[in-house]
Tab-separated table of C-alpha atoms in Angstrom:
chain	number	residue	atom	x	y	z
W	1349	UNK	CA	59.191	-26.279	55.766
W	1350	UNK	CA	57.450	-23.081	54.758
W	1351	UNK	CA	54.189	-23.416	52.867
W	1352	UNK	CA	53.132	-21.071	50.115
W	1353	UNK	CA	49.975	-19.243	51.026
W	1354	UNK	CA	47.372	-18.640	48.345
W	1355	UNK	CA	45.483	-15.391	48.711
W	1356	UNK	CA	42.566	-13.895	46.779
W	1357	UNK	CA	44.924	-11.499	45.073
W	1358	UNK	CA	46.963	-14.351	43.539
W	1359	UNK	CA	43.760	-15.938	42.142
W	1360	UNK	CA	42.713	-12.817	40.230
W	1361	UNK	CA	44.317	-12.695	36.811
W	1362	UNK	CA	45.394	-9.332	35.493
W	1363	UNK	CA	42.808	-7.698	33.236
W	1364	UNK	CA	43.749	-8.126	29.584
W	1365	UNK	CA	44.208	-5.110	27.425
W	1366	UNK	CA	42.057	-4.132	24.493
W	1367	UNK	CA	44.215	-5.902	21.918
W	1368	UNK	CA	44.346	-9.046	24.051
W	1369	UNK	CA	40.543	-9.085	24.421
W	1370	UNK	CA	40.073	-8.698	20.694
W	1371	UNK	CA	42.617	-11.357	19.850
W	1372	UNK	CA	44.147	-11.989	16.479
W	1373	UNK	CA	40.901	-12.969	14.790
W	1374	UNK	CA	39.103	-9.871	16.047
W	1375	UNK	CA	41.820	-7.595	14.684
W	1376	UNK	CA	41.698	-9.346	11.331
W	1377	UNK	CA	37.919	-8.869	11.152
W	1378	UNK	CA	38.213	-5.146	11.858
W	1379	UNK	CA	40.956	-4.713	9.274
W	1380	UNK	CA	39.001	-6.636	6.613
W	1381	UNK	CA	35.835	-4.617	7.279
W	1382	UNK	CA	37.740	-1.332	7.194
W	1383	UNK	CA	39.380	-2.267	3.896
W	1384	UNK	CA	36.009	-3.320	2.435
W	1385	UNK	CA	34.406	-0.018	3.452
W	1386	UNK	CA	37.333	1.959	2.062
W	1387	UNK	CA	37.172	0.086	-1.250
W	1388	UNK	CA	33.425	0.652	-1.462
W	1389	UNK	CA	33.781	4.385	-0.839
W	1390	UNK	CA	36.616	4.606	-3.345
W	1391	UNK	CA	34.500	2.834	-5.968
W	1392	UNK	CA	31.571	5.193	-5.367
W	1393	UNK	CA	33.837	8.239	-5.596
W	1394	UNK	CA	35.373	6.900	-8.796
W	1395	UNK	CA	31.971	6.301	-10.411
W	1396	UNK	CA	30.701	9.702	-9.273
W	1397	UNK	CA	33.720	11.589	-10.576
W	1398	UNK	CA	33.614	9.646	-13.840
W	1399	UNK	CA	29.935	10.454	-14.354
W	1400	UNK	CA	30.524	14.136	-13.518
W	1401	UNK	CA	33.423	14.380	-16.015
W	1402	UNK	CA	31.413	12.696	-18.767
W	1403	UNK	CA	28.413	14.952	-18.188
W	1404	UNK	CA	30.653	17.998	-18.285
W	1405	UNK	CA	32.360	16.791	-21.467
W	1406	UNK	CA	29.003	16.172	-23.178
W	1407	UNK	CA	27.583	19.488	-22.028
W	1408	UNK	CA	24.676	17.875	-20.144
W	1409	UNK	CA	23.045	20.172	-17.638
W	1410	UNK	CA	22.904	19.012	-14.043
W	1411	UNK	CA	21.021	20.139	-10.964
W	1412	UNK	CA	17.424	20.229	-9.851
W	1413	UNK	CA	16.529	23.647	-11.209
W	1414	UNK	CA	14.403	22.049	-13.926
W	1415	UNK	CA	11.732	21.327	-11.303
W	1416	UNK	CA	10.782	25.033	-11.359
W	1417	UNK	CA	10.329	25.208	-15.132
W	1418	UNK	CA	6.877	24.856	-16.785
W	1419	UNK	CA	6.110	21.274	-17.801
W	1420	UNK	CA	4.082	22.127	-20.883
W	1421	UNK	CA	2.122	18.877	-21.090
W	1422	UNK	CA	-1.228	17.620	-19.835
W	1423	UNK	CA	-1.896	14.698	-17.505
W	1424	UNK	CA	-4.973	12.555	-18.087
W	1425	UNK	CA	-5.745	12.080	-14.367
W	1426	UNK	CA	-4.942	14.696	-11.759
W	1427	UNK	CA	-6.045	14.644	-8.138
W	1428	UNK	CA	-4.298	18.008	-7.607
W	1429	UNK	CA	-4.692	21.324	-9.455
W	1430	UNK	CA	-2.601	21.064	-12.608
W	1431	UNK	CA	-2.420	22.486	-16.135
W	1432	UNK	CA	0.143	22.895	-18.898
W	1433	UNK	CA	1.670	25.952	-17.211
W	1434	UNK	CA	2.398	24.057	-14.001
W	1435	UNK	CA	5.982	23.186	-13.114
W	1436	UNK	CA	7.734	19.864	-13.371
W	1437	UNK	CA	7.545	19.632	-9.595
W	1438	UNK	CA	3.748	19.929	-9.806
W	1439	UNK	CA	3.779	17.170	-12.431
W	1440	UNK	CA	5.844	15.049	-10.058
W	1441	UNK	CA	3.299	15.588	-7.259
W	1442	UNK	CA	0.410	14.662	-9.572
W	1443	UNK	CA	2.198	11.486	-10.682
W	1444	UNK	CA	2.995	10.658	-7.053
W	1445	UNK	CA	-0.643	11.024	-5.957
W	1446	UNK	CA	-1.767	8.882	-8.899
W	1447	UNK	CA	0.686	6.167	-7.884
W	1448	UNK	CA	-0.403	6.301	-4.238
W	1449	UNK	CA	-4.099	6.285	-5.200
W	1450	UNK	CA	-3.902	3.194	-7.396
W	1451	UNK	CA	-1.675	1.444	-4.836
W	1452	UNK	CA	-4.147	2.009	-2.010
W	1453	UNK	CA	-7.114	0.906	-4.140
W	1454	UNK	CA	-5.299	-2.268	-5.201
W	1455	UNK	CA	-4.241	-3.007	-1.612
W	1456	UNK	CA	-7.837	-2.762	-0.368
W	1457	UNK	CA	-9.346	-4.792	-3.216
W	1458	UNK	CA	-6.606	-7.441	-3.250
W	1459	UNK	CA	-6.736	-7.875	0.531
W	1460	UNK	CA	-10.517	-8.276	0.620
W	1461	UNK	CA	-10.583	-10.684	-2.325
W	1462	UNK	CA	-7.517	-12.552	-1.070
W	1463	UNK	CA	-9.093	-13.200	2.330
W	1464	UNK	CA	-12.282	-14.474	0.701
W	1465	UNK	CA	-10.419	-16.781	-1.672
W	1466	UNK	CA	-8.073	-17.975	1.083
W	1467	UNK	CA	-11.007	-18.906	3.317
W	1468	UNK	CA	-12.773	-20.520	0.352
W	1469	UNK	CA	-9.778	-22.791	-0.260
W	1470	UNK	CA	-10.224	-24.172	3.248
W	1471	UNK	CA	-13.975	-24.650	2.863
W	1472	UNK	CA	-15.532	-28.055	3.425
W	1473	UNK	CA	-17.534	-27.443	0.245
W	1474	UNK	CA	-15.486	-29.175	-2.432
W	1475	UNK	CA	-16.894	-27.102	-5.268
W	1476	UNK	CA	-16.013	-23.844	-3.532
W	1477	UNK	CA	-12.541	-25.079	-2.594
W	1478	UNK	CA	-11.903	-26.276	-6.153
W	1479	UNK	CA	-13.050	-22.948	-7.622
W	1480	UNK	CA	-10.769	-21.028	-5.239
W	1481	UNK	CA	-7.820	-23.303	-6.091
W	1482	UNK	CA	-8.448	-22.839	-9.809
W	1483	UNK	CA	-8.536	-19.059	-9.344
W	1484	UNK	CA	-5.202	-19.058	-7.486
W	1485	UNK	CA	-3.445	-21.285	-9.999
W	1486	UNK	CA	-4.828	-19.380	-12.971
W	1487	UNK	CA	-3.984	-15.835	-11.901
W	1488	UNK	CA	-0.634	-16.327	-10.238
W	1489	UNK	CA	0.819	-18.333	-13.143
W	1490	UNK	CA	0.101	-15.703	-15.800
W	1491	UNK	CA	2.485	-12.705	-15.989
W	1492	UNK	CA	1.075	-9.475	-14.630
W	1493	UNK	CA	1.849	-7.591	-17.842
W	1494	UNK	CA	-0.424	-9.950	-19.772
W	1495	UNK	CA	-3.179	-9.300	-17.227
W	1496	UNK	CA	-2.819	-5.554	-17.777
W	1497	UNK	CA	-2.848	-5.822	-21.544
W	1498	UNK	CA	-5.828	-8.183	-21.485
W	1499	UNK	CA	-7.864	-5.890	-19.245
W	1500	UNK	CA	-7.032	-2.772	-21.218
W	1501	UNK	CA	-7.129	-3.953	-24.831
W	1502	UNK	CA	-9.453	-6.959	-24.656
W	1503	UNK	CA	-11.998	-5.842	-22.041
W	1504	UNK	CA	-12.128	-2.044	-21.897
W	1505	UNK	CA	-11.199	-0.848	-25.383
W	1506	UNK	CA	-13.979	-2.872	-27.137
W	1507	UNK	CA	-16.633	-1.353	-24.869
W	1508	UNK	CA	-19.236	0.864	-26.576
W	1509	UNK	CA	-19.003	4.632	-26.725
W	1510	UNK	CA	-20.692	7.053	-24.305
W	1511	UNK	CA	-24.056	6.968	-26.093
W	1512	UNK	CA	-24.314	3.188	-25.707
W	1513	UNK	CA	-22.776	2.921	-22.263
W	1514	UNK	CA	-23.376	-0.005	-19.951
W	1515	UNK	CA	-25.292	1.348	-16.969
W	1516	UNK	CA	-26.416	0.192	-13.549
W	1517	UNK	CA	-29.774	1.665	-12.474
W	1518	UNK	CA	-28.944	4.833	-14.385
W	1519	UNK	CA	-26.323	5.797	-11.792
W	1520	UNK	CA	-23.127	3.981	-12.819
W	1521	UNK	CA	-21.920	4.033	-16.427
W	1522	UNK	CA	-19.112	2.086	-18.082
W	1523	UNK	CA	-17.862	2.737	-21.602
W	1524	UNK	CA	-14.641	2.965	-23.583
W	1525	UNK	CA	-13.838	6.317	-21.948
W	1526	UNK	CA	-13.911	5.033	-18.393
W	1527	UNK	CA	-16.115	4.423	-15.387
W	1528	UNK	CA	-18.502	7.141	-14.206
W	1529	UNK	CA	-19.865	7.063	-10.638
W	1530	UNK	CA	-22.091	9.316	-8.535
W	1531	UNK	CA	-20.161	11.675	-6.265
W	1532	UNK	CA	-20.907	13.887	-3.270
W	1533	UNK	CA	-20.744	17.648	-3.765
W	1534	UNK	CA	-20.214	20.275	-1.091
W	1535	UNK	CA	-21.247	23.910	-1.340
W	1536	UNK	CA	-19.778	26.076	1.382
W	1537	UNK	CA	-16.918	25.771	3.886
W	1538	UNK	CA	-15.492	22.280	4.281
W	1539	UNK	CA	-12.513	22.845	6.602
W	1540	UNK	CA	-14.413	22.644	9.896
W	1541	UNK	CA	-16.553	19.628	8.857
W	1542	UNK	CA	-13.434	17.717	7.826
W	1543	UNK	CA	-11.737	18.571	11.117
W	1544	UNK	CA	-14.758	17.429	13.126
W	1545	UNK	CA	-14.902	14.265	11.004
W	1546	UNK	CA	-11.345	13.437	12.054
W	1547	UNK	CA	-12.162	14.287	15.680
W	1548	UNK	CA	-15.310	12.173	15.611
W	1549	UNK	CA	-13.388	9.242	14.131
W	1550	UNK	CA	-10.795	9.501	16.929
W	1551	UNK	CA	-13.473	9.645	19.657
W	1552	UNK	CA	-15.404	6.726	18.155
W	1553	UNK	CA	-12.206	4.703	17.920
W	1554	UNK	CA	-11.395	5.437	21.568
W	1555	UNK	CA	-14.880	4.363	22.684
W	1556	UNK	CA	-14.638	1.175	20.619
W	1557	UNK	CA	-11.245	0.381	22.157
W	1558	UNK	CA	-12.595	0.971	25.665
W	1559	UNK	CA	-15.619	-1.209	24.893
W	1560	UNK	CA	-13.454	-4.045	23.642
W	1561	UNK	CA	-11.131	-3.860	26.645
W	1562	UNK	CA	-14.090	-3.889	29.023
W	1563	UNK	CA	-15.647	-6.862	27.249
W	1564	UNK	CA	-12.370	-8.798	27.448
W	1565	UNK	CA	-12.034	-8.110	31.185
W	1566	UNK	CA	-15.630	-8.834	32.200
W	1567	UNK	CA	-16.866	-11.126	29.430
W	1568	UNK	CA	-19.874	-8.854	28.853
W	1569	UNK	CA	-20.527	-6.061	26.424
W	1570	UNK	CA	-20.848	-2.742	28.332
W	1571	UNK	CA	-24.086	-0.819	28.038
W	1572	UNK	CA	-22.365	2.195	26.471
W	1573	UNK	CA	-21.077	0.213	23.480
W	1574	UNK	CA	-23.829	1.647	21.275
W	1575	UNK	CA	-22.320	5.116	21.748
W	1576	UNK	CA	-19.224	4.303	19.632
W	1577	UNK	CA	-20.535	5.399	16.190
W	1578	UNK	CA	-22.356	8.510	17.451
W	1579	UNK	CA	-19.357	10.938	17.528
W	1580	UNK	CA	-18.427	9.952	13.982
W	1581	UNK	CA	-21.949	10.832	12.810
W	1582	UNK	CA	-23.051	13.698	15.051
W	1583	UNK	CA	-19.934	15.891	15.165
W	1584	UNK	CA	-19.582	16.315	11.355
W	1585	UNK	CA	-23.355	16.795	11.042
W	1586	UNK	CA	-23.282	19.564	13.638
W	1587	UNK	CA	-20.339	21.206	11.875
W	1588	UNK	CA	-22.152	21.089	8.534
W	1589	UNK	CA	-25.205	22.753	10.045
W	1590	UNK	CA	-23.113	25.399	11.794
W	1591	UNK	CA	-21.174	26.275	8.618
W	1592	UNK	CA	-24.224	26.120	6.377
W	1593	UNK	CA	-22.506	23.661	4.060
W	1594	UNK	CA	-24.879	21.938	1.681
W	1595	UNK	CA	-24.314	18.363	0.583
W	1596	UNK	CA	-25.559	17.114	-2.748
W	1597	UNK	CA	-25.111	14.144	-5.052
W	1598	UNK	CA	-23.791	14.657	-8.556
W	1599	UNK	CA	-25.016	11.916	-10.895
W	1600	UNK	CA	-23.158	11.499	-14.197
W	1601	UNK	CA	-25.237	12.315	-17.255
W	1602	UNK	CA	-24.593	12.310	-20.967
W	1603	UNK	CA	-23.986	15.768	-22.386
W	1604	UNK	CA	-22.797	16.003	-25.962
W	1605	UNK	CA	-20.215	13.345	-26.697
W	1606	UNK	CA	-19.240	12.524	-23.109
W	1607	UNK	CA	-20.550	12.319	-19.554
W	1608	UNK	CA	-20.592	15.287	-17.221
W	1609	UNK	CA	-20.869	15.335	-13.439
W	1610	UNK	CA	-20.121	12.620	-10.937
W	1611	UNK	CA	-16.753	10.963	-10.570
W	1612	UNK	CA	-14.952	10.028	-13.790
W	1613	UNK	CA	-12.360	7.249	-13.610
W	1614	UNK	CA	-10.165	6.862	-16.665
W	1615	UNK	CA	-10.024	3.393	-18.283
W	1616	UNK	CA	-6.299	3.056	-17.522
W	1617	UNK	CA	-7.030	3.297	-13.802
W	1618	UNK	CA	-9.828	0.728	-14.096
W	1619	UNK	CA	-7.626	-1.698	-16.039
W	1620	UNK	CA	-4.653	-1.321	-13.686
W	1621	UNK	CA	-6.645	-1.606	-10.454
W	1622	UNK	CA	-8.663	-4.559	-11.748
W	1623	UNK	CA	-5.756	-6.554	-13.172
W	1624	UNK	CA	-3.369	-5.866	-10.304
W	1625	UNK	CA	-5.997	-6.582	-7.630
W	1626	UNK	CA	-6.965	-9.929	-9.153
W	1627	UNK	CA	-3.329	-10.888	-9.660
W	1628	UNK	CA	-2.136	-10.013	-6.157
W	1629	UNK	CA	-5.252	-11.484	-4.521
W	1630	UNK	CA	-4.075	-14.937	-5.630
W	1631	UNK	CA	-0.838	-14.526	-3.650
W	1632	UNK	CA	-2.623	-13.022	-0.648
W	1633	UNK	CA	-5.029	-15.972	-0.665
W	1634	UNK	CA	-2.081	-18.348	-0.245
W	1635	UNK	CA	-0.735	-16.205	2.607
W	1636	UNK	CA	-4.130	-16.327	4.330
W	1637	UNK	CA	-4.434	-20.072	3.816
W	1638	UNK	CA	-0.991	-20.684	5.238
W	1639	UNK	CA	-1.685	-18.464	8.250
W	1640	UNK	CA	-4.938	-20.226	9.059
W	1641	UNK	CA	-3.349	-23.657	8.689
W	1642	UNK	CA	-0.733	-22.595	11.231
W	1643	UNK	CA	-3.403	-22.247	13.951
W	1644	UNK	CA	-3.506	-25.287	16.270
W	1645	UNK	CA	-6.559	-27.480	15.820
W	1646	UNK	CA	-7.255	-27.236	19.543
W	1647	UNK	CA	-8.286	-23.594	19.205
W	1648	UNK	CA	-11.053	-24.525	16.779
W	1649	UNK	CA	-12.135	-27.465	18.914
W	1650	UNK	CA	-12.336	-25.179	21.960
W	1651	UNK	CA	-14.685	-22.870	20.065
W	1652	UNK	CA	-16.805	-25.812	19.000
W	1653	UNK	CA	-16.959	-27.012	22.605
W	1654	UNK	CA	-18.344	-23.611	23.585
W	1655	UNK	CA	-21.117	-24.005	21.028
W	1656	UNK	CA	-19.898	-21.255	18.692
W	1657	UNK	CA	-20.941	-21.353	15.069
W	1658	UNK	CA	-18.399	-21.915	12.322
W	1659	UNK	CA	-18.612	-18.264	11.296
W	1660	UNK	CA	-17.962	-16.990	14.829
W	1661	UNK	CA	-15.068	-19.408	15.248
W	1662	UNK	CA	-13.519	-18.098	12.046
W	1663	UNK	CA	-14.099	-14.413	12.799
W	1664	UNK	CA	-13.387	-14.348	16.545
W	1665	UNK	CA	-10.792	-17.103	16.983
W	1666	UNK	CA	-9.102	-18.267	13.801
W	1667	UNK	CA	-8.547	-14.987	11.947
W	1668	UNK	CA	-7.259	-12.948	14.954
W	1669	UNK	CA	-4.744	-15.679	15.782
W	1670	UNK	CA	-3.755	-16.147	12.153
W	1671	UNK	CA	-3.019	-12.444	11.725
W	1672	UNK	CA	0.228	-12.903	13.649
W	1673	UNK	CA	1.394	-15.210	10.860
W	1674	UNK	CA	-0.307	-13.357	7.989
W	1675	UNK	CA	0.768	-9.748	8.598
W	1676	UNK	CA	4.560	-10.019	7.964
W	1677	UNK	CA	4.315	-11.626	4.484
W	1678	UNK	CA	1.261	-9.486	3.763
W	1679	UNK	CA	3.379	-6.366	4.254
W	1680	UNK	CA	5.908	-7.686	1.760
W	1681	UNK	CA	3.071	-8.312	-0.692
W	1682	UNK	CA	1.881	-4.712	-0.277
W	1683	UNK	CA	5.346	-3.483	-1.225
W	1684	UNK	CA	5.178	-5.780	-4.251
W	1685	UNK	CA	1.866	-4.156	-5.233
W	1686	UNK	CA	3.527	-0.736	-5.068
W	1687	UNK	CA	6.403	-1.860	-7.274
W	1688	UNK	CA	4.056	-3.575	-9.716
W	1689	UNK	CA	2.242	-0.285	-10.394
W	1690	UNK	CA	5.324	0.764	-12.383
W	1691	UNK	CA	4.036	-1.503	-15.181
W	1692	UNK	CA	1.184	0.978	-15.641
W	1693	UNK	CA	3.270	2.790	-18.242
W	1694	UNK	CA	2.459	-0.107	-20.602
W	1695	UNK	CA	-1.172	1.060	-20.765
W	1696	UNK	CA	-0.401	4.811	-20.429
W	1697	UNK	CA	-1.601	5.293	-16.863
W	1698	UNK	CA	-0.058	8.595	-15.628
W	1699	UNK	CA	2.004	7.328	-12.710
W	1700	UNK	CA	5.577	8.105	-11.669
W	1701	UNK	CA	7.130	5.951	-14.363
W	1702	UNK	CA	5.147	7.436	-17.257
W	1703	UNK	CA	4.910	11.094	-16.211
W	1704	UNK	CA	8.185	11.681	-14.407
W	1705	UNK	CA	10.600	8.923	-15.438
W	1706	UNK	CA	9.173	9.082	-18.965
W	1707	UNK	CA	7.870	12.415	-20.238
W	1708	UNK	CA	9.808	14.624	-17.814
W	1709	UNK	CA	13.062	12.760	-18.474
W	1710	UNK	CA	12.656	13.074	-22.244
W	1711	UNK	CA	11.851	16.776	-22.130
W	1712	UNK	CA	14.489	17.883	-19.634
W	1713	UNK	CA	17.348	15.640	-20.740
W	1714	UNK	CA	18.498	15.204	-17.145
W	1715	UNK	CA	18.267	11.453	-16.572
W	1716	UNK	CA	20.516	11.373	-13.506
W	1717	UNK	CA	18.368	13.721	-11.426
W	1718	UNK	CA	15.030	12.394	-12.702
W	1719	UNK	CA	15.902	8.763	-12.040
W	1720	UNK	CA	17.411	9.620	-8.649
W	1721	UNK	CA	14.144	11.303	-7.611
W	1722	UNK	CA	12.079	8.402	-8.953
W	1723	UNK	CA	14.170	5.742	-7.230
W	1724	UNK	CA	14.175	7.651	-3.951
W	1725	UNK	CA	10.397	8.086	-4.094
W	1726	UNK	CA	9.735	4.393	-4.644
W	1727	UNK	CA	12.197	3.561	-1.876
W	1728	UNK	CA	10.453	5.942	0.542
W	1729	UNK	CA	6.986	4.620	-0.297
W	1730	UNK	CA	8.086	1.007	0.106
W	1731	UNK	CA	9.805	1.806	3.391
W	1732	UNK	CA	6.644	3.546	4.655
W	1733	UNK	CA	4.536	0.478	3.818
W	1734	UNK	CA	7.036	-1.794	5.567
W	1735	UNK	CA	7.046	0.406	8.673
W	1736	UNK	CA	3.237	0.492	8.777
W	1737	UNK	CA	2.905	-3.290	8.579
W	1738	UNK	CA	5.712	-3.623	11.123
W	1739	UNK	CA	3.790	-1.440	13.582
W	1740	UNK	CA	0.661	-3.527	13.052
W	1741	UNK	CA	2.640	-6.720	13.570
W	1742	UNK	CA	4.187	-5.455	16.820
W	1743	UNK	CA	0.751	-4.381	18.000
W	1744	UNK	CA	-0.628	-7.856	17.371
W	1745	UNK	CA	2.265	-9.432	19.251
W	1746	UNK	CA	1.683	-7.150	22.229
W	1747	UNK	CA	-2.006	-7.997	22.318
W	1748	UNK	CA	-1.364	-11.732	22.412
W	1749	UNK	CA	1.045	-11.705	25.357
């Protein structure tokens, strides 16, 4: 009786086609997704055409040509050259720089204060821990808008006038018109000194990185570690001497009915940066506390076994390890700080919301374009902050491998 022989060819099943590989469920998914995308696009086209028809029927002007027209209004704080004859685009840039400036100041102040309060909550000193806990519960349970209004109307507005200003050693003055600080002045070319300052900072950073890497590999600090700050100091100094640029200090002084000289900070900036920094520091403190609590107890015990002090254990062991847990939510909190600056319009701080989404919108009568620019700007700034914290987080993960 003949036996059937089984070969390798009979064991290999024919390759299924594309439709067979996808199967019925896969086809249904593709069809549902395609229909959803088509419906979404159709809805957007319908809304866009409806808005365009209504604007045309009402005679509302459209386009971005208004950005080239003179703004015709002043801005209380301007980090860029600006006057009433400047364009709406110049007003947008001034409002953008004001928003970025107050965001960066609040990020620095809130981060520093948040780390201090977060560490204080974990202190073995019960009084310090209780004070830090009371601070967190007090500030994070009161709405931010109330903080702003309290700082502006209850703290800054009742301050005395310029003639009776509160002063610190005759250098810093605080009154109802703002905060006045000493400022550096430069007479002569500044381009080359600034360029050498950036170069010196890069060289010093490279030396510091090399020093740290060498110390990690050998366990000893290299003898050239003291050279790290020298490029940052010597290169700009040499450039200043070569260019003949003179550096002075402008101290604010009372002249007439207001202060002249120095750096003048408007009260709206002081109120916004103070209220927002204190408010966000309470949330950052909880992020820091949670990150430190996530560190295994064995890491601290290992540092104690080596005879390290509590401060060195915190600075060199606990905080570097906790940063892996702290940085991701900290980045989200930075974006929240940026978005919270939009409340500055409540106290008339000239940011994007007040200058561009407020005054510019009312004067031009083009809400679609103005709000589109404002929304896109906030989206871009928030995305930039998220990308920056993401890069830092990836860097920390690479270091700990």
